[in-house]
Tab-separated table of C-alpha atoms and ligand atoms in Angstrom:
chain	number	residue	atom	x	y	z
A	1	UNK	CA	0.000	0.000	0.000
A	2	UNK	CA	1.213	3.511	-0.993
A	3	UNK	CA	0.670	6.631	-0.649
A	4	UNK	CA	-1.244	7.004	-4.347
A	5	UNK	CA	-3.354	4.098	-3.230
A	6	UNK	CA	-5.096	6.403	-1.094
A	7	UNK	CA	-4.753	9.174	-2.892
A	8	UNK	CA	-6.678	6.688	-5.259
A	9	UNK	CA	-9.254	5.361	-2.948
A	10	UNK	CA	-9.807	9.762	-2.138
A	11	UNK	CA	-10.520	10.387	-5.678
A	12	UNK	CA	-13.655	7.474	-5.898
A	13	UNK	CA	-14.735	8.346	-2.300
A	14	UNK	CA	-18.678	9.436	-2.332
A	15	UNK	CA	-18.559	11.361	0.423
A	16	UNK	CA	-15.125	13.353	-0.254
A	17	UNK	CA	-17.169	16.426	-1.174
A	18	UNK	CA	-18.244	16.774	2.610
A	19	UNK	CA	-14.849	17.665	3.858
A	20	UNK	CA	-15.458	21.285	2.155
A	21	UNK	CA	-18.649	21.677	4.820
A	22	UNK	CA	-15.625	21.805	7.492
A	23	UNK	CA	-13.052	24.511	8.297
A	24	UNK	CA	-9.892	22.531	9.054
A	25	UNK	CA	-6.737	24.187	9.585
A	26	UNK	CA	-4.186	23.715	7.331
A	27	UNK	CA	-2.252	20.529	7.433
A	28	UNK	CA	-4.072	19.421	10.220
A	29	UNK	CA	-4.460	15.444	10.164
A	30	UNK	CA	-7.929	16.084	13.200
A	31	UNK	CA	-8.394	11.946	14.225
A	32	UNK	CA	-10.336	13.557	17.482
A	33	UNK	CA	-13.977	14.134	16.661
A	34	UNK	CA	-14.959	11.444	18.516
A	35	UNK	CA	-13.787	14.077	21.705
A	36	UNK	CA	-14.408	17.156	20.132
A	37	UNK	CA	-15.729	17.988	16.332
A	38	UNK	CA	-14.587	20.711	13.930
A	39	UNK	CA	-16.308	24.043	13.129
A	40	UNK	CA	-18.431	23.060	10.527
A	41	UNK	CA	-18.602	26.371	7.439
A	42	UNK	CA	-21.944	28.519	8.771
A	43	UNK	CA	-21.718	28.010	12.540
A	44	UNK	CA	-19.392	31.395	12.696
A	45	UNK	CA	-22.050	33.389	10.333
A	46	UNK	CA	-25.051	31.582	12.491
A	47	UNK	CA	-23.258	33.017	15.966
A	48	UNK	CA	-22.729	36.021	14.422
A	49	UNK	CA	-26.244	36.590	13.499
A	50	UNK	CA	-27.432	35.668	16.332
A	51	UNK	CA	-25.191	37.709	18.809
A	52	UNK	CA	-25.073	40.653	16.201
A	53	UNK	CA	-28.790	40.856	15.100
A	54	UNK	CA	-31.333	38.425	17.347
A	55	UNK	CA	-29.879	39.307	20.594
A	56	UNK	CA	-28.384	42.941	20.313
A	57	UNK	CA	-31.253	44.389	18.573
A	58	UNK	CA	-34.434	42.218	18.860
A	59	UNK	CA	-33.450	41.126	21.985
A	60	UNK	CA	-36.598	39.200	23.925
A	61	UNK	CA	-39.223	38.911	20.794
A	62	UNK	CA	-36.609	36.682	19.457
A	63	UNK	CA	-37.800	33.942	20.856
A	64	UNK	CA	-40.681	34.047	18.515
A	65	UNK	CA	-39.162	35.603	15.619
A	66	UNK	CA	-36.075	33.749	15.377
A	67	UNK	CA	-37.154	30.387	16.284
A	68	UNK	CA	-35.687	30.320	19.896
A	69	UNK	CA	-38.707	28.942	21.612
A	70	UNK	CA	-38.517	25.883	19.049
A	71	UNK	CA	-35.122	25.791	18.412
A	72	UNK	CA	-35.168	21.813	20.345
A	73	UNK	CA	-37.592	20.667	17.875
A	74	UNK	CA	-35.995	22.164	15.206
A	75	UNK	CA	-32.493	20.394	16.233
A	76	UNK	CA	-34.526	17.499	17.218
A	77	UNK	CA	-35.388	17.084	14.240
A	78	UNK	CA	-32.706	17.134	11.886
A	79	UNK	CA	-31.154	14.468	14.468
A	80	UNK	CA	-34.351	12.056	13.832
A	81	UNK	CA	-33.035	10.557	10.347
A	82	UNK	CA	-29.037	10.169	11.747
A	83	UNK	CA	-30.248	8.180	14.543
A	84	UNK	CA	-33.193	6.345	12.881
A	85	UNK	CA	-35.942	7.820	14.951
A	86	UNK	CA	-39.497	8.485	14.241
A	87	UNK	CA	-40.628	12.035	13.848
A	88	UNK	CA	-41.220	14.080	16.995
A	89	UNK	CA	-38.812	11.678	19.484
A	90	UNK	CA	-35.953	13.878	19.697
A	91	UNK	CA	-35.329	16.911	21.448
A	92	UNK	CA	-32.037	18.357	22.820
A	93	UNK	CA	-30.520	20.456	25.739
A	94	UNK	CA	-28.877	19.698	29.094
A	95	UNK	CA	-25.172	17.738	28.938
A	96	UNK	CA	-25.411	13.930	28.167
A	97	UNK	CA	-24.680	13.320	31.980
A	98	UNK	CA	-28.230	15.335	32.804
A	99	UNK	CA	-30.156	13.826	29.938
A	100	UNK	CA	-28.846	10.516	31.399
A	101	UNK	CA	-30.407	10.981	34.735
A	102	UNK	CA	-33.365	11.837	33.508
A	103	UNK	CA	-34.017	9.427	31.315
A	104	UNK	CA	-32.834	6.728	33.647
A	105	UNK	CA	-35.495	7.891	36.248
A	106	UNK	CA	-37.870	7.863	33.828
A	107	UNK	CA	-37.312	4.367	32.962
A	108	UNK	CA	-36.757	2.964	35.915
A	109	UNK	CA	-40.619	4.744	37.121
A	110	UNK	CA	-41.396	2.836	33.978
A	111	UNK	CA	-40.902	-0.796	35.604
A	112	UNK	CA	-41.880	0.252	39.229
A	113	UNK	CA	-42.163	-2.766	40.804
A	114	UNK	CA	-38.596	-3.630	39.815
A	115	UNK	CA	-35.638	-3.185	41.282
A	116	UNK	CA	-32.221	-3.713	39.191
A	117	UNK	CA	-30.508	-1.429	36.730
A	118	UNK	CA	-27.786	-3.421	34.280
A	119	UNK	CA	-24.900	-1.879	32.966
A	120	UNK	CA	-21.717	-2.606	31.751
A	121	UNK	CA	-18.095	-2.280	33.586
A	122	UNK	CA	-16.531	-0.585	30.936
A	123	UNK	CA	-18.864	2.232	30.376
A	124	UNK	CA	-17.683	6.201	30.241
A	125	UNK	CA	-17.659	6.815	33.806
A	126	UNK	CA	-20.397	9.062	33.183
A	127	UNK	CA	-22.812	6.491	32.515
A	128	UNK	CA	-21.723	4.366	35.443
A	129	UNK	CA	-21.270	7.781	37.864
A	130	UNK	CA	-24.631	8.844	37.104
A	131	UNK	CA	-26.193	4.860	37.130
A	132	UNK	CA	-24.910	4.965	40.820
A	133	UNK	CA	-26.697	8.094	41.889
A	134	UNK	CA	-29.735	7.451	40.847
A	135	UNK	CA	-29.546	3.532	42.163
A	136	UNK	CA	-28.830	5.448	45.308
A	137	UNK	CA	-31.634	7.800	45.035
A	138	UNK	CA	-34.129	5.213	43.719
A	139	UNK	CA	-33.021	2.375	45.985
A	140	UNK	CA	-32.357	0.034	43.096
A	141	UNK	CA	-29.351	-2.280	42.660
A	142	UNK	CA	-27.007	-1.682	39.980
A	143	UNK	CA	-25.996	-5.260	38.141
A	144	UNK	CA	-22.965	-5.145	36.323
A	145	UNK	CA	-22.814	-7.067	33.128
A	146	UNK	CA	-19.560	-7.787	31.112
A	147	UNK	CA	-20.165	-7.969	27.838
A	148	UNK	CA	-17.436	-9.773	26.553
A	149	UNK	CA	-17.898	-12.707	28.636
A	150	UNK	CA	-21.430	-13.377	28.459
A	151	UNK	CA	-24.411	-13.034	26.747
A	152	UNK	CA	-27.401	-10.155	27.709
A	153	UNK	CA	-29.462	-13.132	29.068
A	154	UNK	CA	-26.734	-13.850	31.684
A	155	UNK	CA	-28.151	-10.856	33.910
A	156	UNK	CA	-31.536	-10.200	32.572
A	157	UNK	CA	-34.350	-11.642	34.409
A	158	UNK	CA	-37.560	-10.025	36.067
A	159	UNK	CA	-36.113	-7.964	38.347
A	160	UNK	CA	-34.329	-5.390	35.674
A	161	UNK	CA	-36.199	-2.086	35.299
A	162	UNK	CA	-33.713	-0.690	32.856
A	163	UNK	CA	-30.560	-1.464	31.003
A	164	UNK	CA	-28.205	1.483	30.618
A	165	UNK	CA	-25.840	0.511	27.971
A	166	UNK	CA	-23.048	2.747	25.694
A	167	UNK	CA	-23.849	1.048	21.862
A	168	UNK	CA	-20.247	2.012	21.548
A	169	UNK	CA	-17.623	1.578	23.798
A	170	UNK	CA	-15.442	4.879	24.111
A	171	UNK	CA	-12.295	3.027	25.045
A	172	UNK	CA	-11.845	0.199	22.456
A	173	UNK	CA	-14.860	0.951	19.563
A	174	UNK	CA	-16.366	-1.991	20.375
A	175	UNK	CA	-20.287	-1.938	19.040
A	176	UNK	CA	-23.268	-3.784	20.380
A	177	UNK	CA	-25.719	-5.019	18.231
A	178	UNK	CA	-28.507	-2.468	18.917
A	179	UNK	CA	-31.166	-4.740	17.814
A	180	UNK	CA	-30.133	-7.986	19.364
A	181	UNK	CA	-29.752	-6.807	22.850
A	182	UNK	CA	-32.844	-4.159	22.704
A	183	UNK	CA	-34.930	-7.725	21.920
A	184	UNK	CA	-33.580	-10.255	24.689
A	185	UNK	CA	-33.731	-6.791	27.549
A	186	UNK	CA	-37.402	-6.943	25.802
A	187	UNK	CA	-37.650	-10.439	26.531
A	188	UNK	CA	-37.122	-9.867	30.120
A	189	UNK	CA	-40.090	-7.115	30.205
A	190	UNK	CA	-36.957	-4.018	31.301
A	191	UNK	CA	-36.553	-1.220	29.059
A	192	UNK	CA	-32.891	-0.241	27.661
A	193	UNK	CA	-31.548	3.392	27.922
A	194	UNK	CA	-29.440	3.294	24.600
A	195	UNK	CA	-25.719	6.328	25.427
A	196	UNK	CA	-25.095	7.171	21.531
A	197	UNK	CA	-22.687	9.640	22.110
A	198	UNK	CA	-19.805	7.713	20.013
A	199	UNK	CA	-22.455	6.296	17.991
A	200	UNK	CA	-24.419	9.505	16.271
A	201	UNK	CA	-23.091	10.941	13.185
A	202	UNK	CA	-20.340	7.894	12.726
A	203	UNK	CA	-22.381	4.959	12.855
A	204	UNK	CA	-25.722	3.150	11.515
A	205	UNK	CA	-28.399	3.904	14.341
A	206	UNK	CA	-31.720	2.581	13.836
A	207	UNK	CA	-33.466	3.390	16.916
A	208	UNK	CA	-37.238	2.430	15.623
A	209	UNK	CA	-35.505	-0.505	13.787
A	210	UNK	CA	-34.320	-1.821	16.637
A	211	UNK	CA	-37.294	-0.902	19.077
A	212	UNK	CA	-35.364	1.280	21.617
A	213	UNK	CA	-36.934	2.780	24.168
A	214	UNK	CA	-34.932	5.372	25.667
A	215	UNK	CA	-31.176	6.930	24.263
A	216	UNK	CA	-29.018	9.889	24.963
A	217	UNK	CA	-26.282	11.422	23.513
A	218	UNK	CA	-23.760	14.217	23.357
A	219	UNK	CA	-24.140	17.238	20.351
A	220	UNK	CA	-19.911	17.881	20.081
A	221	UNK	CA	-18.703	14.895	19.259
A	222	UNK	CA	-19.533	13.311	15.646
A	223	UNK	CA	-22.335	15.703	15.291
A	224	UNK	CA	-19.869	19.115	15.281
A	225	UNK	CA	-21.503	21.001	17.706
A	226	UNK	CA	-18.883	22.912	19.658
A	227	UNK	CA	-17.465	22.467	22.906
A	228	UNK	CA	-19.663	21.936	25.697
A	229	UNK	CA	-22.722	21.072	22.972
A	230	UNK	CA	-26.172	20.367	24.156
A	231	UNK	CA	-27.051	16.941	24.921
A	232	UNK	CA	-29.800	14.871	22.561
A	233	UNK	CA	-32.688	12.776	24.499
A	234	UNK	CA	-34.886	10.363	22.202
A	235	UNK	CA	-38.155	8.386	23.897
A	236	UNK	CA	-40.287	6.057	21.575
A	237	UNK	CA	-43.040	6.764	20.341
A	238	UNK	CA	-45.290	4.393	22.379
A	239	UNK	CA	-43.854	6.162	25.844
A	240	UNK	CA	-44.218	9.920	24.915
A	241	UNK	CA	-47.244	10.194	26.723
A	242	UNK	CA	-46.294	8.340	29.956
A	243	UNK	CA	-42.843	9.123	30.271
A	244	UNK	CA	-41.798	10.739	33.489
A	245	UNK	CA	-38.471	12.222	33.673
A	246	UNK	CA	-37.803	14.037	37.291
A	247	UNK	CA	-36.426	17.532	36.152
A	248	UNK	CA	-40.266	19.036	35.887
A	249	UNK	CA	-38.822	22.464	35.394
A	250	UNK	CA	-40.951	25.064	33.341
A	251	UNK	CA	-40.166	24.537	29.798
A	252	UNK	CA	-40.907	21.118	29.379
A	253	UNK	CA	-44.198	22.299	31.574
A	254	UNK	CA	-47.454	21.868	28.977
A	255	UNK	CA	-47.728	25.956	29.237
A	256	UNK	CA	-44.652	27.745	30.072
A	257	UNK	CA	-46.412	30.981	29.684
A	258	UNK	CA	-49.434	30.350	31.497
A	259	UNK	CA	-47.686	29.903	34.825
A	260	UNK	CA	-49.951	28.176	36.792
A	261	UNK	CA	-49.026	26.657	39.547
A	262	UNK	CA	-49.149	23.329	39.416
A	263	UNK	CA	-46.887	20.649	36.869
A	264	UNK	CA	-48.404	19.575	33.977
A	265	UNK	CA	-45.959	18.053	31.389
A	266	UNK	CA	-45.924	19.213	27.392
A	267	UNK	CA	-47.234	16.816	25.308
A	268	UNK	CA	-44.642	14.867	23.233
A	269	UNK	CA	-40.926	14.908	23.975
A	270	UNK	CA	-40.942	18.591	24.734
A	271	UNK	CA	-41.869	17.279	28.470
A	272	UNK	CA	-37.927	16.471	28.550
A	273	UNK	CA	-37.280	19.730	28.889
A	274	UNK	CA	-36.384	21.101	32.319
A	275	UNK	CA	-35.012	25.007	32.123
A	276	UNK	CA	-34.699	27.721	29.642
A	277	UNK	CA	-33.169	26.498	26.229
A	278	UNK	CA	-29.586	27.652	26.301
A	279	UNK	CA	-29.905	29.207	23.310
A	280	UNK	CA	-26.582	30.287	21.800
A	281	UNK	CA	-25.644	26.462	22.252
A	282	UNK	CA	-28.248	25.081	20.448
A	283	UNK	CA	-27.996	27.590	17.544
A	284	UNK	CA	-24.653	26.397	17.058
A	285	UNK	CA	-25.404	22.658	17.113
A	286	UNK	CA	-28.228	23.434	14.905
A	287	UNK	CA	-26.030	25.213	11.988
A	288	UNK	CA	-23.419	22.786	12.475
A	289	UNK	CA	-25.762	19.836	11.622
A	290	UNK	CA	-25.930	21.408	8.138
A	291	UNK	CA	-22.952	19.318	7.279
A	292	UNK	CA	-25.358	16.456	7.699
A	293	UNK	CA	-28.063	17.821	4.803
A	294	UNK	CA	-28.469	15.081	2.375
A	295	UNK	CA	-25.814	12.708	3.352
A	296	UNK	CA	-26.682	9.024	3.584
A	297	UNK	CA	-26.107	7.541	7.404
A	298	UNK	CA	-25.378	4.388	5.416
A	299	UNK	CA	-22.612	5.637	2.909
A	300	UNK	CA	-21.018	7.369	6.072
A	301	UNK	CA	-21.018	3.923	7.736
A	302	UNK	CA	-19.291	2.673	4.794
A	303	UNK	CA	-16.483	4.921	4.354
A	304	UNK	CA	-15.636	4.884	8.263
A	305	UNK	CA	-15.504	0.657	7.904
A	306	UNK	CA	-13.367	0.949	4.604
A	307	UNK	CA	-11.560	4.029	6.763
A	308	UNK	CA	-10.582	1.547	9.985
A	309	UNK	CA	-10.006	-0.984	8.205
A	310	UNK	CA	-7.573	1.094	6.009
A	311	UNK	CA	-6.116	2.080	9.267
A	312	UNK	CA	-5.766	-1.076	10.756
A	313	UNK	CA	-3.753	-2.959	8.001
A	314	UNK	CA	-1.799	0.146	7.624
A	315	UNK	CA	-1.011	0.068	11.575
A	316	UNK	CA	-0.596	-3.552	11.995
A	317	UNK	CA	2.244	-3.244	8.846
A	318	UNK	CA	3.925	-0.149	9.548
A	319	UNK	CA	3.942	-0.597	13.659
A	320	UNK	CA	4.228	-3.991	14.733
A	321	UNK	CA	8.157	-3.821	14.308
A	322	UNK	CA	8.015	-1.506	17.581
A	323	UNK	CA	5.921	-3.900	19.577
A	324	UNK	CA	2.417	-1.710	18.846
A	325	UNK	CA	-0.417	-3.279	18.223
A	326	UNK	CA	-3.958	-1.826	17.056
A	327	UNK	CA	-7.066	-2.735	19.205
A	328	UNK	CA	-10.223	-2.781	16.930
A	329	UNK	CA	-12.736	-5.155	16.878
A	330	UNK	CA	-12.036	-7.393	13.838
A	331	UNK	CA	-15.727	-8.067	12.807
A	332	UNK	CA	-17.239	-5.250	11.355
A	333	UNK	CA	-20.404	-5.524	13.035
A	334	UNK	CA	-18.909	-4.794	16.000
A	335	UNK	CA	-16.842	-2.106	15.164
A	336	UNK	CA	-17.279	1.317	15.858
A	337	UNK	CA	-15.874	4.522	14.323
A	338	UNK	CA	-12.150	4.361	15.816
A	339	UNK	CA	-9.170	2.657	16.485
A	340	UNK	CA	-7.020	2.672	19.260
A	341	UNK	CA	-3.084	1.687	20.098
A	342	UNK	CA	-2.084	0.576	23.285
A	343	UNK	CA	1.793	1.021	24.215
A	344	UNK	CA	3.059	2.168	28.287
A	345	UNK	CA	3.996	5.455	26.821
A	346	UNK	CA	0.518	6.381	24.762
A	347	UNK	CA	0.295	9.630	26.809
A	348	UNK	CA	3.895	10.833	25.487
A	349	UNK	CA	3.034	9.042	21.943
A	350	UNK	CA	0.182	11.123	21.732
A	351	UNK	CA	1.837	14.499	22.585
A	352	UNK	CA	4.623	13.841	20.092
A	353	UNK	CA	1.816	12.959	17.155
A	354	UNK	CA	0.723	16.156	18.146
A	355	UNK	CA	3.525	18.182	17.715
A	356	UNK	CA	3.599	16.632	14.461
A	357	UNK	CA	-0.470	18.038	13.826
A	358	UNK	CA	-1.810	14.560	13.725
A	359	UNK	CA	-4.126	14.889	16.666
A	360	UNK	CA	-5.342	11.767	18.794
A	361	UNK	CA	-6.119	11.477	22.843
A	362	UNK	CA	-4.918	9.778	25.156
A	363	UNK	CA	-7.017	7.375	27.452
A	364	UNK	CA	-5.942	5.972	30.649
A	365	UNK	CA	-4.358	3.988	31.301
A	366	UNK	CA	-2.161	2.963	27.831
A	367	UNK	CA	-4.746	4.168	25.497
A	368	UNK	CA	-4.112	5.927	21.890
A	369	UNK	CA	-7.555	6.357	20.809
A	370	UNK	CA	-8.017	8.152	17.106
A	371	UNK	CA	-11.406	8.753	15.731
A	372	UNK	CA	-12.091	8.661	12.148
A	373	UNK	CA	-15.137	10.876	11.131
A	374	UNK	CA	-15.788	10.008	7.556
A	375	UNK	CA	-17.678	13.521	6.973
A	376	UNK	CA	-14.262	15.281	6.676
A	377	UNK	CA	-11.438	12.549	7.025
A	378	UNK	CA	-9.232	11.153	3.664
A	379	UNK	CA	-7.659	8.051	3.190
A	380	UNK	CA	-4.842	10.186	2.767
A	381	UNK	CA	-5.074	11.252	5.999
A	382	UNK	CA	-5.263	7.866	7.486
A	383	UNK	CA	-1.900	6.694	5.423
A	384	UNK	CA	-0.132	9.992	6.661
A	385	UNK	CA	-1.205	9.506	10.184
A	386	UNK	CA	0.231	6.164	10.263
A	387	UNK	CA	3.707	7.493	8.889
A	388	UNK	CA	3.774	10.004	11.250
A	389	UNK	CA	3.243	7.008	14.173
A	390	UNK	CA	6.179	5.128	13.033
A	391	UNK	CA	8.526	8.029	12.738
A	392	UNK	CA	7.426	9.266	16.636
A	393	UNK	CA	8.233	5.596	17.793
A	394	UNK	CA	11.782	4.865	15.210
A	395	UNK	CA	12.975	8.178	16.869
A	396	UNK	CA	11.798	7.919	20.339
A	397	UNK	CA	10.033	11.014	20.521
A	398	UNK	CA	7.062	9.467	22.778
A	399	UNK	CA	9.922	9.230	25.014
A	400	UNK	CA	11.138	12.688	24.900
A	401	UNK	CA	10.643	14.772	28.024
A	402	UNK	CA	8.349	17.557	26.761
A	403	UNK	CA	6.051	14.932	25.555
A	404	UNK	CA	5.267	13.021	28.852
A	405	UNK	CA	4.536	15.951	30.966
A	406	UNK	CA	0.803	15.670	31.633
A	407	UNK	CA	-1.830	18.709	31.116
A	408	UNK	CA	-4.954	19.435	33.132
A	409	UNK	CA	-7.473	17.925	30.101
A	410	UNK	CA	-5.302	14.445	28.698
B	501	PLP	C1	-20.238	7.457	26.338
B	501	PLP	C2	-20.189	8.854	26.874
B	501	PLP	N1	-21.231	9.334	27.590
B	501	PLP	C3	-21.216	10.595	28.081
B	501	PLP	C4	-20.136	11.439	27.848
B	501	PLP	C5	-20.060	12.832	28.352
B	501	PLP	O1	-21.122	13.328	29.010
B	501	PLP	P1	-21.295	14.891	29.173
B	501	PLP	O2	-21.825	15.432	27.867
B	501	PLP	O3	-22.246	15.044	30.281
B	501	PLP	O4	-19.963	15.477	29.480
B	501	PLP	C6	-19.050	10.974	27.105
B	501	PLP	C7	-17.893	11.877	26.869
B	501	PLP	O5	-16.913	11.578	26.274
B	501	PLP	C8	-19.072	9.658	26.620
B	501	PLP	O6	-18.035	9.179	25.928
C-alpha cells in the first residue's frame, strides 16, 4: 500500500465532497472528533447573526421571531433521520450526563415494581457515575454485566427495570448489536436506555428498527456542535405520553407561559425539557448539523468501515516492528468509528503525534484512541497519520521529556 493508493481510494470516495462543509486548519491530520468535532462552514455566520442581530437588537421577541422557543424541535429534528428515529422523538438540551439521569429515572418509574438497573463495567464513567446516583436515590441495585464474557441473558431476568448501555464503547470501539440486545432486555419485560454519544453521526443507528426505548447522547462529538454542545434525548413513540423524567422544570411544563401553579408536562418529547433552552448552544449545534443535509447515514457507515479498516492494516504493517499493536474489533459488526493503540507510553506518543499536527487522545491507562469521522477525514489522511506514528516511535520522541509531561485535560 502507498501513498497514491489512497490518494486513489480519495478520488472514488462518495462522500469526499463533505470535507469542504468543514473549516480545518491547514495541514491538520484532526483523528479527534470522537472528543471534540470541527467548526463546521456557517456556525461562525449563524453566531454572528445571532449575537449581532437576534440578541443585540431584537433582543426578547426573538424567541418568537427567530425560532428560539422551538429551536429543540428544530435540532430534534434534523437528528431524527441520523439516529433512525421516528418524527417528533428527539429533542435536545442539558449535557449527556443530565439527559442521562433523567431518562434513567424515567425508565426505571417505567418498571416500578422492579428493582435492578444493568450496565456494563466498561462504560464512560459518566454512565456508570450517574447509574450509581440514581440507584442510590431510587433504591435500586445496579448489576454489572460484562459484555465480553457473556451473553445479555446472563443478567436479565424479572427484576431489571432498565438497562443502561453505551452502543459504543469509548475506550476500544467496540459496538453492540442495537437490535439484538434491545430484543432479549425486551424479553425480560426491562426497558434499555441506549448512550449514543460515540455512535451519532459515525455509525448506523436505527433506533425504531431496533425498538429502543430510551437513548441519549452528546451534540460535540460526531455531530460538530462545539465544545460543551447540548445533549440529545430520544423516547419512543409508544412512551411519549407516559414518560416521566424528574427535572419538571418550566419549559418542558405543557404551558410555560401560562404559569400556573401546578406541573403539567408538554405533550410529546418537549416534556424532557427542564429550564430555559440555552440558546446560543443550540444555535450552534443546529447550523453545524448542516454538514449532515443530504448525506446518507449508510454511505457514512461505509467509508468509516473501509476508513478503519484502512487504518488497521496500515497500523498492523507499519507498527508492529516496535511492539504496537492496534485494538479494533475485527468483525465489522462490532466495530465502531475508531481505532485505538495501546503502548506504556501512549500519553507521550500522543503528545509527540501532536507536535507533528496529527491529533489523537490519550485514554488511561495505555490508550491511543483516534477517531475517524468520515464527513471530513481522507484516506490520505489515514496513510499519513500512520507514517507520522512510526517516525514518533523509530525516533523515540514518545519518550522525549516535553512529551510526557501531563496537562490538566489528557
Ligand atoms: C459514552 C459517553 N457518555 C457521556 C459522555 C459525556 O457526558 P457529558 O456530555 O455530560 O460530558 C461521554 C464523553 O466523552 C461519553 O463518551
Amino acid at each position: 500500500m502507498e501513498r497514491t493508493d489512497a490518494e486513489a481510494l480519495d478520488r472514488t470516495d462518495p462522500l469526499a465532497h463533505l470535507r469542504d462543509r468543514f473549516d480545518l486548519p491547514d495541514g491538520l491530520i484532526y483523528l479527534d472528533g470522537n472528543s471534540l468535532g470541527p467548526l463546521p462552514r456557517g456556525v461562525a455566520e449563524r453566531v454572528g447573526r445571532l449575537v449581532g442581530t437576534e440578541w443585540r437588537d431584537d433582543l426578547i421577541t426573538s424567541w418568537n421571531t427567530h425560532g428560539w422557543y422551538d429551536l429543540p424541535a428544530t435540532v430534534g429534528a434534523k437528528l431524527e433521520p441520523l439516529l433512525g428515529a421516528e418524527p417528533g422523538t428527539v429533542t435536545v438540551g442539558d449535557s449527556t450526563s443530565v439527559q442521562l439521569f433523567k431518562l434513567l429515572v424515567a425508565g426505571a418509574r417505567l418498571r416500578p415494581d422492579r428493582r435492578v438497573v444493568v450496565t456494563e463495567p466498561g462504560n464512560f464513567p459518566t454512565d456508570s457515575y450517574v447509574i450509581d446516583g440514581v440507584a442510590r436515590l431510587l433504591g435500586l441495585t445496579v448489576r454489572w454485566w460484562s459484555s465480553d464474557a457473556e451473553p445479555p441473558a446472563a443478567v436479565l431476568d424479572d427484576d431489571v427495570a432498565v438497562a443502561s448501555l453505551c452502543h459504543v464503547d469509548y475506550r476500544l470501539g467496540r459496538m453492540h448489536d442495537g437490535a439484538a440486545v434491545t430484543r432479549a432486555v425486551h424479553e425480560t419485560g426491562a426497558v434499555v436506555l441506549w448512550d449514543l454519544c460515540h455512535s451519532a453521526g459515525a455509525v448506523a443507528v436505527d433506533l425504531a428498527g431496533w425498538g429502543a426505548d430510551l437513548a441519549v447522547g452528546c451534540g460535540y462529538k460526531y455531530l460538530n456542535g462545539g465544545p460543551g454542545a447540548p445533549a440529545f434525548g430520544y423516547v419512543a413513540p409508544r412512551w411519549l405520553d407516559v414518560v416521566d423524567q424528574p427535572i419538571t422544570g418550566w419549559f418542558g411544563h405543557a404551558k410555560p407561559f401560562a404559569l400556573e401553579r401546578d406541573y403539567r408536562p408538554a405533550d410529546g418529547v418537549r416534556r424532557l425539557l427542564s429550564g430555559t433552552t440555552p440558546v446560543i448552544g443550540t444555535a450552534v449545534l443546529d447550523a453545524a448539523l448542516d454538514a449532515f443535509d443530504g448525506v446518507d447515514i449508510a454511505a457514512v457507515r461505509r467509508k468509516s468501515l473501509a476508513l478503519t479498516e484502512l487504518f488497521l492494516t496500515l497500523a498492523s504493517d507499519r507498527l508492529g516492528a516496535y511492539g504496537v499493536e492496534p485494538e479494533v474489533p475485527r468483525d465489522h459488526a462490532a466495530r465502531g468509528s475508531q481505532l485505538c493503540l495501546r503502548l506504556p507510553e501512549a500519553y507521550g506518543f500522543v503528545q509527540a503525534l501532536i507536535a507533528r499536527r496529527v491529533v489523537g487522545d490519550f485514554r488511561e491507562p495505555d490508550l491511543a484512541r483516534f477517531g475517524v469521522a468520515p464527513l471530513y477525514i481522507r484516506f490520505v489522511d489515514v496513510y499519513d497519520a500512520v507514517e507520522h506514528m512510526a517516525a514518533v516511535l523509530a525516533a523515540d520522541e514518545h519518550r522525549r521529556p516535553e512529551n510526557v509531561t501531563r496537562a490538566a485535560v489528557t
